PDB file of C-alpha atoms in Angstrom:
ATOM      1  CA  UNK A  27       0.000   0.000   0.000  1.00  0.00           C
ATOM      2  CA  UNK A  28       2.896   2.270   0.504  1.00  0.00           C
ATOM      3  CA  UNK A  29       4.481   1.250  -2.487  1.00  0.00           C
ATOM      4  CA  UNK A  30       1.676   2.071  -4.287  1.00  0.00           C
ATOM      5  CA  UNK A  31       1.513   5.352  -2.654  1.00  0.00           C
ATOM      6  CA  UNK A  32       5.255   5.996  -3.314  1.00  0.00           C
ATOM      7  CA  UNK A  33       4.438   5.520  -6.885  1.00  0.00           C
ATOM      8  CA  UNK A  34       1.341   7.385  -7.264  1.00  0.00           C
ATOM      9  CA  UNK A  35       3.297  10.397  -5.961  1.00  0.00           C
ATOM     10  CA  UNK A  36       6.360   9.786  -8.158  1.00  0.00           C
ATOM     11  CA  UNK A  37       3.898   9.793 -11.278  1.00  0.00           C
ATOM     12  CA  UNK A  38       2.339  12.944 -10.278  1.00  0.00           C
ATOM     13  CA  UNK A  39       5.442  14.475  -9.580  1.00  0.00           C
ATOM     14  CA  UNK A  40       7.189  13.278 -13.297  1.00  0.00           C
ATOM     15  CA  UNK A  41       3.686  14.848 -14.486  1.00  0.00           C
ATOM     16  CA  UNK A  42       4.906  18.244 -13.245  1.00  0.00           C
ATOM     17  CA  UNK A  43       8.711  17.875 -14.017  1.00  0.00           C
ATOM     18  CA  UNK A  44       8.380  16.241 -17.792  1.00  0.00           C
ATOM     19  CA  UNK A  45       8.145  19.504 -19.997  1.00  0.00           C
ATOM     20  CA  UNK A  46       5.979  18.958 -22.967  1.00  0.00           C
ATOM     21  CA  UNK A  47       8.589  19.305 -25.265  1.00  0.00           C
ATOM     22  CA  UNK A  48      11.010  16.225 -23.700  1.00  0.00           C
ATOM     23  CA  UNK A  49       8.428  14.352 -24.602  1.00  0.00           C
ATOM     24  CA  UNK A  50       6.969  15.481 -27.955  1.00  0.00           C
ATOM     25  CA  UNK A  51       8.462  15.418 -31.096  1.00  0.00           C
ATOM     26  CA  UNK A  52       8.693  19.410 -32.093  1.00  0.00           C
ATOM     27  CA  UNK A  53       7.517  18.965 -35.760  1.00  0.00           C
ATOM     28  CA  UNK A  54       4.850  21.147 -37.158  1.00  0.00           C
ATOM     29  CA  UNK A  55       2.337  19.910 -39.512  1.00  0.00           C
ATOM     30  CA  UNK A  56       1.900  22.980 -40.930  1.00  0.00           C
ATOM     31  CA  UNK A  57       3.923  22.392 -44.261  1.00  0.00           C
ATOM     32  CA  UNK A  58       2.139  19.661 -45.200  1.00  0.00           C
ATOM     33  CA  UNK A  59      -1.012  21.132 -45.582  1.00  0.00           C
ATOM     34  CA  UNK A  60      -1.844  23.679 -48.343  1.00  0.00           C
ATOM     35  CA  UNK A  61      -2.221  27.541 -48.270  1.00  0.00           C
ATOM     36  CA  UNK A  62      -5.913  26.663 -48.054  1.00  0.00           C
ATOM     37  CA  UNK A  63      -5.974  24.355 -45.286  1.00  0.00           C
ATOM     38  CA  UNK A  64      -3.540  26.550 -43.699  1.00  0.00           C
ATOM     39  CA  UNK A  65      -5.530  29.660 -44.118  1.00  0.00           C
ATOM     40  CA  UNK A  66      -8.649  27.918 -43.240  1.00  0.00           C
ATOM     41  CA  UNK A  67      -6.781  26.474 -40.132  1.00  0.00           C
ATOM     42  CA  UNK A  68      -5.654  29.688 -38.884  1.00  0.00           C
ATOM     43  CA  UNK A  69      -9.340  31.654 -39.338  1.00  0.00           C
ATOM     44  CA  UNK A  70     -11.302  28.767 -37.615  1.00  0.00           C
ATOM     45  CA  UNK A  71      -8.513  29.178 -34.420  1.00  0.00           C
ATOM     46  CA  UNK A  72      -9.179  32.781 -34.363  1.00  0.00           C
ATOM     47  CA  UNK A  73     -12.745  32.462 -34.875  1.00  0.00           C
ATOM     48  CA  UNK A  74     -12.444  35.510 -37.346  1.00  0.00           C
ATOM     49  CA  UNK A  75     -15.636  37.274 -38.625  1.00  0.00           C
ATOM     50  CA  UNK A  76     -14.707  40.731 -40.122  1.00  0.00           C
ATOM     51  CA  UNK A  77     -17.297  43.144 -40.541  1.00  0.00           C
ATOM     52  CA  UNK A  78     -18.266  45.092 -43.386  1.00  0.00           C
ATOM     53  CA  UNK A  79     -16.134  48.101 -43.144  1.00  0.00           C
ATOM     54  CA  UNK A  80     -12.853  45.842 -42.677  1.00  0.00           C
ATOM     55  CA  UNK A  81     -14.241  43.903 -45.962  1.00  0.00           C
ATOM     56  CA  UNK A  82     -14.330  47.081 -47.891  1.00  0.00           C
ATOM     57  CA  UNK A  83     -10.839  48.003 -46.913  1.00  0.00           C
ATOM     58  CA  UNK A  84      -9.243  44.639 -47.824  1.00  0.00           C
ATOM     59  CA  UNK A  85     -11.080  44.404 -50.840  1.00  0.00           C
ATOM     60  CA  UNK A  86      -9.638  47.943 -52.010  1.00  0.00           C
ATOM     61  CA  UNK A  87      -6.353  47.568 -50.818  1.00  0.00           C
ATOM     62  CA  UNK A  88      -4.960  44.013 -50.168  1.00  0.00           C
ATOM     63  CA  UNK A  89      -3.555  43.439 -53.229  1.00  0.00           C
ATOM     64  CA  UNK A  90      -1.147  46.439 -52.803  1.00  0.00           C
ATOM     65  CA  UNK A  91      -0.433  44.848 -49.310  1.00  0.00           C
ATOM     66  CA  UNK A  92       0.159  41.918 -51.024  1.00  0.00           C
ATOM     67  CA  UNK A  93       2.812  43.765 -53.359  1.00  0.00           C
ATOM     68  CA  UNK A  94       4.414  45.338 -50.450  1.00  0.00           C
ATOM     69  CA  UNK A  95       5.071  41.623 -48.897  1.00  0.00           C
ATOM     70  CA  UNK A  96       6.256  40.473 -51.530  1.00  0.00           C
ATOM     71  CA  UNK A  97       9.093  43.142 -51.677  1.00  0.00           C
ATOM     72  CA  UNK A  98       9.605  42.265 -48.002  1.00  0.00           C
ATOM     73  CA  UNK A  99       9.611  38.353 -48.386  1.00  0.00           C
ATOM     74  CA  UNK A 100      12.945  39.018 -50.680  1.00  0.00           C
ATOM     75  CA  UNK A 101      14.188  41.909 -48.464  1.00  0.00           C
ATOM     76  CA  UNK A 102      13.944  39.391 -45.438  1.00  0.00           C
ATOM     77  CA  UNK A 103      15.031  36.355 -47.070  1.00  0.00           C
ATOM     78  CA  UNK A 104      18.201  38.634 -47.876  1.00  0.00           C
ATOM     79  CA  UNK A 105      18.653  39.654 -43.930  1.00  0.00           C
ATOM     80  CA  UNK A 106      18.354  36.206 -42.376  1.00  0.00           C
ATOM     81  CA  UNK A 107      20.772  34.955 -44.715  1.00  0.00           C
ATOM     82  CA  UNK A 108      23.245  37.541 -44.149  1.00  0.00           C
ATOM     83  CA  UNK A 109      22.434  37.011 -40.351  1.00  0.00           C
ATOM     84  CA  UNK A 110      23.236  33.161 -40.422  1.00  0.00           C
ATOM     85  CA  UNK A 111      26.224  33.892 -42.431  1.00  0.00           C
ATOM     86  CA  UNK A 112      27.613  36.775 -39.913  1.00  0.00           C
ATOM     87  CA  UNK A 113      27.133  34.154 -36.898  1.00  0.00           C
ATOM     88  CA  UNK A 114      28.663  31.134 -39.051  1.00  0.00           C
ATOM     89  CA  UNK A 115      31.902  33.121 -39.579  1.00  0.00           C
ATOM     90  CA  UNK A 116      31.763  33.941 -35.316  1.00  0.00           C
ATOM     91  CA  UNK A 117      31.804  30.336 -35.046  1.00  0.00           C
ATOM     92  CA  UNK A 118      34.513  29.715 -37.067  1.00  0.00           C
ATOM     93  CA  UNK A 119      36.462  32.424 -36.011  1.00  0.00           C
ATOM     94  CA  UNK A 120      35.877  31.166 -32.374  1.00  0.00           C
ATOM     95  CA  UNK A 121      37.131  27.771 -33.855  1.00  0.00           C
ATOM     96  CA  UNK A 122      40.516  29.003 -35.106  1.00  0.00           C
ATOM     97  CA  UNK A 123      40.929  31.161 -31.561  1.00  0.00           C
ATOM     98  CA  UNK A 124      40.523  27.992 -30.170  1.00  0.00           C
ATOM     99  CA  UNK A 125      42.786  26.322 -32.091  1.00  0.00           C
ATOM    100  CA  UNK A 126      45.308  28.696 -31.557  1.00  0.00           C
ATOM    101  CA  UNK A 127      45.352  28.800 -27.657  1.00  0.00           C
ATOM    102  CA  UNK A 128      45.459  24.820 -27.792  1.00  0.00           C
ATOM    103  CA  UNK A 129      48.520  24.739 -29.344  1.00  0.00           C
ATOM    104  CA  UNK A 130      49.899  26.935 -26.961  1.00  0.00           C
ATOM    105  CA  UNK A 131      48.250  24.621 -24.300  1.00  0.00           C
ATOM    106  CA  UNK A 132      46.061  26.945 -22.786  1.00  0.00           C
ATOM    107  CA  UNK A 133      42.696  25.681 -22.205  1.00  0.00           C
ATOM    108  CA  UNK A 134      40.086  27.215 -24.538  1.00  0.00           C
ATOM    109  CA  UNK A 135      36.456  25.030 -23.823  1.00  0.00           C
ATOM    110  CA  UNK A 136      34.443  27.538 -23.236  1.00  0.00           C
ATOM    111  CA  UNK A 137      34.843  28.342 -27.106  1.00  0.00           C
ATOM    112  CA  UNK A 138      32.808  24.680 -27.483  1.00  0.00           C
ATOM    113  CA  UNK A 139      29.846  25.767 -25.440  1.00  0.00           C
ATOM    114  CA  UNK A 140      29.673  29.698 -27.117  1.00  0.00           C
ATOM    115  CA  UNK A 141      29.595  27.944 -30.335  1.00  0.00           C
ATOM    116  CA  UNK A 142      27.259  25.466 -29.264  1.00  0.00           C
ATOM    117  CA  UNK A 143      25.000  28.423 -28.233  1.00  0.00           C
ATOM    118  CA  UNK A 144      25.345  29.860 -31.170  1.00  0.00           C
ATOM    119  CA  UNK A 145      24.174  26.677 -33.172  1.00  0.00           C
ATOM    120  CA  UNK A 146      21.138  26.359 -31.523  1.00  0.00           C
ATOM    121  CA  UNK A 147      20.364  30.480 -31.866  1.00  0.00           C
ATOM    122  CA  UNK A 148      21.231  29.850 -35.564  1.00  0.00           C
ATOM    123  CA  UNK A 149      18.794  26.775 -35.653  1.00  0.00           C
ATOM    124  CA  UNK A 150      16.566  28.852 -33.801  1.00  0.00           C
ATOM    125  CA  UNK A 151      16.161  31.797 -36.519  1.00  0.00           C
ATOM    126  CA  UNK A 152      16.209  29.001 -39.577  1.00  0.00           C
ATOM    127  CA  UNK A 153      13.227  27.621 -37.972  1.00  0.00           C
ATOM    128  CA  UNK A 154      11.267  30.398 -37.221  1.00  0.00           C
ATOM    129  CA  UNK A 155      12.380  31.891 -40.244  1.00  0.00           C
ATOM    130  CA  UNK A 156      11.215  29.099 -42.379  1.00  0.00           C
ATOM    131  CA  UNK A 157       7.668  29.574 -40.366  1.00  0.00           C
ATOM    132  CA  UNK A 158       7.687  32.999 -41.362  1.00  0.00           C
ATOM    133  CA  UNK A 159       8.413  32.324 -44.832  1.00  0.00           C
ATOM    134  CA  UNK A 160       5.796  29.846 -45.078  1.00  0.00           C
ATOM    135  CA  UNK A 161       3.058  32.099 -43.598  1.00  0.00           C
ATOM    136  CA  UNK A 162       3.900  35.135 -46.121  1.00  0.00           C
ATOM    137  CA  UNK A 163       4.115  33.193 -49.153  1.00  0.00           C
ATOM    138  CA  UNK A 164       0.484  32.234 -48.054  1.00  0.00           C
ATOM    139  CA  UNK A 165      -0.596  35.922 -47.416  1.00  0.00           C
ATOM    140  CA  UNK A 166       0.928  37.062 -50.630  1.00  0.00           C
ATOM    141  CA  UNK A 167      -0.788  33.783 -52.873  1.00  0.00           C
ATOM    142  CA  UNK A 168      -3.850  34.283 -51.208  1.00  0.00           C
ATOM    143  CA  UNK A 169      -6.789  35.181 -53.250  1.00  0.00           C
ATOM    144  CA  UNK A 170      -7.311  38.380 -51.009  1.00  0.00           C
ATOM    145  CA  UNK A 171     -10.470  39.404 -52.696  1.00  0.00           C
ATOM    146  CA  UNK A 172     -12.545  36.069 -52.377  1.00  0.00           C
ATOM    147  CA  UNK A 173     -11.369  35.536 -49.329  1.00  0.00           C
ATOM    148  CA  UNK A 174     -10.464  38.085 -46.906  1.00  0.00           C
ATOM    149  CA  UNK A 175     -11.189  36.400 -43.942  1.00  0.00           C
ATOM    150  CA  UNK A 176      -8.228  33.762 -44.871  1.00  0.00           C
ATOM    151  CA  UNK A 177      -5.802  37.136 -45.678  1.00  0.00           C
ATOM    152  CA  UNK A 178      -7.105  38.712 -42.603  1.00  0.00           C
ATOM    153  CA  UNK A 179      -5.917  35.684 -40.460  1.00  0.00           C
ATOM    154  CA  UNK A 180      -2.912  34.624 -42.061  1.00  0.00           C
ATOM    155  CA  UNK A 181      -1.623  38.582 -41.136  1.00  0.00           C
ATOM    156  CA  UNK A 182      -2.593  37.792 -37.457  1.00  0.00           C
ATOM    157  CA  UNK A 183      -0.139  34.846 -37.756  1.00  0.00           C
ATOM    158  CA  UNK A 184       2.414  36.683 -39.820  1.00  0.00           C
ATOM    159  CA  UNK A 185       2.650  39.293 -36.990  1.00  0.00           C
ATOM    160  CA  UNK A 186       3.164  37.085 -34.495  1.00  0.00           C
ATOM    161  CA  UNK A 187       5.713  35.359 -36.666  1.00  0.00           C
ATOM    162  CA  UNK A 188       7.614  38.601 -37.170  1.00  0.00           C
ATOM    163  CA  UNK A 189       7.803  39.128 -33.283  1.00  0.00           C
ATOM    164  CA  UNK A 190       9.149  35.773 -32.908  1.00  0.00           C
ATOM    165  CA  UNK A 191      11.792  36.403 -35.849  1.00  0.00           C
ATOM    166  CA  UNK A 192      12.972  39.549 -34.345  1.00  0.00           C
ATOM    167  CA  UNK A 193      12.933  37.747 -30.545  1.00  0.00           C
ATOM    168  CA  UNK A 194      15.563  34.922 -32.468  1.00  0.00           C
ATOM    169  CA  UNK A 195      18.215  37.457 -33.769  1.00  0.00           C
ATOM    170  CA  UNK A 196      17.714  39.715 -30.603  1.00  0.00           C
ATOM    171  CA  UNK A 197      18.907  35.927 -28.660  1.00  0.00           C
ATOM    172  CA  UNK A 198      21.884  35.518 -31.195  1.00  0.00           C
ATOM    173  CA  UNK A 199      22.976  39.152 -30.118  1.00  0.00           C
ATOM    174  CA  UNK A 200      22.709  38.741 -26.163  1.00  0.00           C
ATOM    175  CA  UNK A 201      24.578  35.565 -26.820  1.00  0.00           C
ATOM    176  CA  UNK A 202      27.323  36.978 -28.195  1.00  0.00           C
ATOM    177  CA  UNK A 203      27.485  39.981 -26.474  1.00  0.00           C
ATOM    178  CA  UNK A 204      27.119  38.172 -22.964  1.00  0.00           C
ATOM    179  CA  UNK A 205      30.315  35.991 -24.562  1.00  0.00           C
ATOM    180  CA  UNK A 206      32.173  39.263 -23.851  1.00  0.00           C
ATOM    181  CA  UNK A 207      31.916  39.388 -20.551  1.00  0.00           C
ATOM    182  CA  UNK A 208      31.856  35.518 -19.547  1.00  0.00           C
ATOM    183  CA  UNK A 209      33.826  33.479 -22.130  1.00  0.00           C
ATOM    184  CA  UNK A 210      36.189  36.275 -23.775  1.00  0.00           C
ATOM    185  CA  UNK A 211      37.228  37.304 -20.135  1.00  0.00           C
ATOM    186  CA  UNK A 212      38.252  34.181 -19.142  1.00  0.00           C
ATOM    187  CA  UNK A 213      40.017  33.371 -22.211  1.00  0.00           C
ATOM    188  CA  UNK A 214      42.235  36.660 -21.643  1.00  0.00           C
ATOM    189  CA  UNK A 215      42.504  35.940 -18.161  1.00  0.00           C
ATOM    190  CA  UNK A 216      43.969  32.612 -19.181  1.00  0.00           C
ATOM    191  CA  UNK A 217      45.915  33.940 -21.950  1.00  0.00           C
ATOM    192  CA  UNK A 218      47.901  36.306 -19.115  1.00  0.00           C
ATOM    193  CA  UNK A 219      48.437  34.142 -16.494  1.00  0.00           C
TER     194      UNK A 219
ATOM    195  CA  UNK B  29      -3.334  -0.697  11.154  1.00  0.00           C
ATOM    196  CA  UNK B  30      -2.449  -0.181   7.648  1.00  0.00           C
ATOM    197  CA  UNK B  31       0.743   0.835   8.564  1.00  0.00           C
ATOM    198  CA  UNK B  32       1.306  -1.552  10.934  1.00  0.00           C
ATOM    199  CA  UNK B  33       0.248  -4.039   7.773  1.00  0.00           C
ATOM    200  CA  UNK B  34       2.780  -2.929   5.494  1.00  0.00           C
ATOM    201  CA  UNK B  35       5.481  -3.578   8.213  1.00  0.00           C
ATOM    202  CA  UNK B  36       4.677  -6.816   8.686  1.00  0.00           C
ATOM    203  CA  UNK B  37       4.720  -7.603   5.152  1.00  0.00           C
ATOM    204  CA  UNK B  38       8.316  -6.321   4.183  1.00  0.00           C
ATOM    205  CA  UNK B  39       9.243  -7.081   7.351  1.00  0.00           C
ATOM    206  CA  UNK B  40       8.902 -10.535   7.254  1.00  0.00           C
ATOM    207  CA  UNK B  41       9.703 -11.374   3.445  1.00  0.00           C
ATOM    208  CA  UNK B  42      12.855 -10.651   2.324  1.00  0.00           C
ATOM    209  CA  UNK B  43      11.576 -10.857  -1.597  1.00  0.00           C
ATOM    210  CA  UNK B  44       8.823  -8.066  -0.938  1.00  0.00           C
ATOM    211  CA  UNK B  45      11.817  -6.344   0.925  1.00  0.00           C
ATOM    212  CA  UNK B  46      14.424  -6.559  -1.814  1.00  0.00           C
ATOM    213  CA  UNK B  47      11.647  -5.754  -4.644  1.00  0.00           C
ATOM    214  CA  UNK B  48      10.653  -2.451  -2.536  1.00  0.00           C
ATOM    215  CA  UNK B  49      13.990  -1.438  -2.245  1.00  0.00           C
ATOM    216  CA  UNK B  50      14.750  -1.997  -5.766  1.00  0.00           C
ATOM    217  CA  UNK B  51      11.756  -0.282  -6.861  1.00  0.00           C
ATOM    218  CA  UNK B  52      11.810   3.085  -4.045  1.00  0.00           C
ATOM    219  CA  UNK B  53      15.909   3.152  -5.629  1.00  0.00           C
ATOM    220  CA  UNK B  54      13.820   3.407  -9.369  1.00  0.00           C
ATOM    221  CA  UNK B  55      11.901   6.091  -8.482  1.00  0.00           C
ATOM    222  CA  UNK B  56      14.349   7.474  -6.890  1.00  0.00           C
ATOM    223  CA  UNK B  57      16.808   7.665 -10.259  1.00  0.00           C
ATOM    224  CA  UNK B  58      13.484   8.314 -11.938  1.00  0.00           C
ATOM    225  CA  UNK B  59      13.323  11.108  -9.931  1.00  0.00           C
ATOM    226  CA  UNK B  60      16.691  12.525 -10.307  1.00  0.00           C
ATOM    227  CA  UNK B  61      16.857  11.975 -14.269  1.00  0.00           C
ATOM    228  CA  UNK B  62      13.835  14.218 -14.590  1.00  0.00           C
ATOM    229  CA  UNK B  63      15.053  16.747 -12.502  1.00  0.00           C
ATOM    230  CA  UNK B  64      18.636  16.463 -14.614  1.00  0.00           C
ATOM    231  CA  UNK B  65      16.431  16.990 -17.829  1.00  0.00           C
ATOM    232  CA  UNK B  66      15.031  20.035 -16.576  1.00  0.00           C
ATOM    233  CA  UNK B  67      17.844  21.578 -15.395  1.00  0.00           C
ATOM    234  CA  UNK B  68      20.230  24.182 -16.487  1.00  0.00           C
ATOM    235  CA  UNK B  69      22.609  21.968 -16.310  1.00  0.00           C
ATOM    236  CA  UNK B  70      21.422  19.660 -18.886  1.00  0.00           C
ATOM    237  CA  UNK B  71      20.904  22.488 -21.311  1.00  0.00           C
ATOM    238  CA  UNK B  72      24.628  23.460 -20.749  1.00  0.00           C
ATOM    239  CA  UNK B  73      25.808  19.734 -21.887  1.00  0.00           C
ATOM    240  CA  UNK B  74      23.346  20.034 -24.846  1.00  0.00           C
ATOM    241  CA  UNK B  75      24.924  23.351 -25.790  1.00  0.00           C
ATOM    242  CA  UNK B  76      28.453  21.868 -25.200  1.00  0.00           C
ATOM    243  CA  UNK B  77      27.461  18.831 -27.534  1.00  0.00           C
ATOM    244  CA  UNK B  78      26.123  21.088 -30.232  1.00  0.00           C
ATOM    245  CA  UNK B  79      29.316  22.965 -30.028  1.00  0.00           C
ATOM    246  CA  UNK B  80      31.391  20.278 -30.203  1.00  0.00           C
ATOM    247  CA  UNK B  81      30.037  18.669 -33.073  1.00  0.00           C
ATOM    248  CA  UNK B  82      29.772  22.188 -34.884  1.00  0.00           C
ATOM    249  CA  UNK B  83      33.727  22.677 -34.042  1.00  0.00           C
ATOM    250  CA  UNK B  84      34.573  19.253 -35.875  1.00  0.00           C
ATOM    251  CA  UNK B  85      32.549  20.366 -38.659  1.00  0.00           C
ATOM    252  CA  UNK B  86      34.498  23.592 -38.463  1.00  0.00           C
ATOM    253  CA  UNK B  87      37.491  22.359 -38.339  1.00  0.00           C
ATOM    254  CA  UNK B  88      37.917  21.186 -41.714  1.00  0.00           C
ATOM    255  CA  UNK B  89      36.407  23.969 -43.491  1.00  0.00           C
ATOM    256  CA  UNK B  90      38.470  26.543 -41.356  1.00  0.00           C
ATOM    257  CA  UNK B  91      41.383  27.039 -43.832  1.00  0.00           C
ATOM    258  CA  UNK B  92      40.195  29.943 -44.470  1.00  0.00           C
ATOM    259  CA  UNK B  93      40.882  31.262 -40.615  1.00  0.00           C
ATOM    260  CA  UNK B  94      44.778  31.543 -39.260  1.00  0.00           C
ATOM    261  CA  UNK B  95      44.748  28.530 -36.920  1.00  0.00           C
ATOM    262  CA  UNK B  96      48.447  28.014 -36.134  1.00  0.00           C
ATOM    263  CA  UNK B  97      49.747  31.577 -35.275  1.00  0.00           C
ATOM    264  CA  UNK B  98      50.399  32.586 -31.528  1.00  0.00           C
ATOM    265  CA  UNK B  99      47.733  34.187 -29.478  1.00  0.00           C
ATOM    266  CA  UNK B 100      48.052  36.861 -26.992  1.00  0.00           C
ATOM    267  CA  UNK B 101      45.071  38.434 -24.444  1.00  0.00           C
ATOM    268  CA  UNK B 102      45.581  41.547 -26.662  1.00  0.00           C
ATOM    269  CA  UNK B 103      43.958  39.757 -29.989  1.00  0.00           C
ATOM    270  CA  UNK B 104      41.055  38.357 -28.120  1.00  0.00           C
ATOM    271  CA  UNK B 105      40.922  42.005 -27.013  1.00  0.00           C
ATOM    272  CA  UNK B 106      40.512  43.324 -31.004  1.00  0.00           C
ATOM    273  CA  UNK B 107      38.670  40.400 -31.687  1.00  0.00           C
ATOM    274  CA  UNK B 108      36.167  41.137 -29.493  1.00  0.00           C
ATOM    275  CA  UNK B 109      36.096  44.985 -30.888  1.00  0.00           C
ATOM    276  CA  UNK B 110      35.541  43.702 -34.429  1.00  0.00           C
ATOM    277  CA  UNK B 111      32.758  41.155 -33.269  1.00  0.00           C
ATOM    278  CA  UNK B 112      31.418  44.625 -31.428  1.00  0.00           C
ATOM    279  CA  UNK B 113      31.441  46.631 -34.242  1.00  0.00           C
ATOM    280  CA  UNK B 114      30.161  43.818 -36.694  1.00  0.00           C
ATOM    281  CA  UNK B 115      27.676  43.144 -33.990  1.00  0.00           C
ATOM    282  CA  UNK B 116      26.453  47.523 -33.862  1.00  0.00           C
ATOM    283  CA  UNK B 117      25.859  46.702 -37.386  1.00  0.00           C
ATOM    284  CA  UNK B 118      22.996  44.225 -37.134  1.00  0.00           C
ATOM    285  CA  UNK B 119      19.819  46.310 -36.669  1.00  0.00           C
ATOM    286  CA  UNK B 120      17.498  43.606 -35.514  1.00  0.00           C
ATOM    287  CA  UNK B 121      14.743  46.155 -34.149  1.00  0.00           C
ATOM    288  CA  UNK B 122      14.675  48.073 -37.528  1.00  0.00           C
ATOM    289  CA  UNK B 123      15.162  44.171 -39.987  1.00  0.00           C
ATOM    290  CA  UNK B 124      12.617  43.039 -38.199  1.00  0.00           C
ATOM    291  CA  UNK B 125      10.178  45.189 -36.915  1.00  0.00           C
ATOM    292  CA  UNK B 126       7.143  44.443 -36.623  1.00  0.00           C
ATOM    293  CA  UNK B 127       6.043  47.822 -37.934  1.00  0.00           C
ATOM    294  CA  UNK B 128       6.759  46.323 -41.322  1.00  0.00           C
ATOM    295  CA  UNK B 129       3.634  43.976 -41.105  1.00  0.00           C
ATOM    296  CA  UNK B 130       1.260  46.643 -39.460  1.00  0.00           C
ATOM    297  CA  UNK B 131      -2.102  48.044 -40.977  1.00  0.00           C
ATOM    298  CA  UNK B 132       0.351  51.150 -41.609  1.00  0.00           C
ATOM    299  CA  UNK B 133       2.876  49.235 -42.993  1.00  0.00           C
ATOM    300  CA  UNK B 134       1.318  47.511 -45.549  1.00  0.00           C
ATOM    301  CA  UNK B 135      -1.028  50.115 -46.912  1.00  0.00           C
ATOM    302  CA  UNK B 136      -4.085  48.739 -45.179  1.00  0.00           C
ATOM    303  CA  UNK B 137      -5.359  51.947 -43.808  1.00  0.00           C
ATOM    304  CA  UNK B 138      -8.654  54.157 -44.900  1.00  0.00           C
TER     305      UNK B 138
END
């Protein structure tokens, strides 16, 4: 009976400690469906009705909205690759720092783990710039005119996906600029000693 | 009574005993691995892996990169100025604003 208590409290407590995402395979359906099912997806979680005013609006001006994505689809495209680029040449400048202080013998590991931070910020904005990309080509294909509703809601998502894009390459910043005052400053302190 | 129950009962068989201590241990390294997972400290080895495995990559594609000259506390020092400089160049808040996909923005005002 104890035992059983034990257990009953060690379940309950793995319930709590478990996050979701040990657990669950982090792979969005999402590009598997069409722009349609997409669209459709994201009005019926929104449960967006637009009213007759916001109709008019879209159906006068969307398409030029439409035009003005599609100049920013290429203009971002352009600025995450520049961004993965700039942090892939960090990482292997880090690399050949690294390699120089080892054969000196001076202890350089830290490099491993700033580069290993910087992988998974890099990962990070490839992902959520892949999500982004996704969502605008389906704003921009949309046919805005018969279907407002499904432009209307796949903006809601592309807003949200432009706050996490610009969340991503804030992270890559902080990481390197926290790497000057934790990993650089022991490396120097190393390098003097 | 219950209690007094259960004492009997591992008290008196050795196999309940051993299988009870065996399975409280379980839990117990049950217990501990999920708190591991959750830790900081686990995210730190995953980082370290990543880097690692990144690094090898690197390292055969770094010929580009001096990797066999001397190294003094003074070039970490400019290093870190030109990864400063490179980094004042990066306007995240104005590249990805979210201004850019606003009403305004797009042209979707009256």
């Amino acid at each position: 009976m104890m035992f059983l208590r034990l257990l009953a409290i060690t379940l309950v407590a793995a319930v709590f400690l478990v996050p979701v995402n040990t657990l669950a395979v982090e792979q969005s359906n999402d590009s598997q469906l069409s722009t349609d099912q997409r669209l459709t997806n994201a009005v019926n979680d929104q449960h967006l009705t637009l009213d007759d005013a916001t109709k008019a609006l879209l159906n006068q001006k969307c398409q030029v909205a439409q035009v003005n994505l599609q100049k920013l689809q290429e203009k971002t495209d352009t600025i995450v690759e520049s961004r993965i680029n700039t942090y892939t040449t960090f990482q292997k400048e880090q690399q050949a720092i690294k390699l120089r202080m080892a054969r000196q013998g001076v202890d350089a590991s830290e490099i491993d783990l700033l580069i290993g931070k910087l992988q998974q910020g890099i990962d990070d904005l490839t992902l959520t710039a892949n999500n982004y990309g996704t969502t605008l080509r389906d704003v921009i294909t949309v046919d805005c005119i018969q279907k407002p509703e499904q432009f209307q809601a796949g903006l809601v998502v592309l807003r949200s996906r432009q706050s996490q894009l610009l969340q991503s390459a804030n992270n890559l910043k902080k990481i390197m600029n926290d790497a000057n005052t934790s990993t650089f400053l022991q490396l120097k302190k190393r390098l003097t000693a | 009574m219950e209690t007094e129950h259960d004492h009997r009962i591992v008290g008196t068989n050795p196999v309940v005993a051993i299988g009870f201590a065996i399975g409280v241990a379980g839990l117990m390294v049950l217990t501990t691995f999920l708190i591991f997972i959750n830790s900081n400290s686990y995210k730190t080895v995953k980082q370290i892996e990543a880097g690692t495995k990144v690094a090898r990559a690197l390292q055969s594609s770094n010929s580009e990169y001096d990797t066999r000259s001397p190294i003094k506390a003074d070039d970490i020092t400019v290093y870190q100025n030109s990864v400063e400089q490179r980094l004042k160049s990066l306007d995240d808040a104005n590249d990805f604003s979210p201004e850019k996909v606003s009403n305004a923005g797009l042209g979707l005002t009256f």
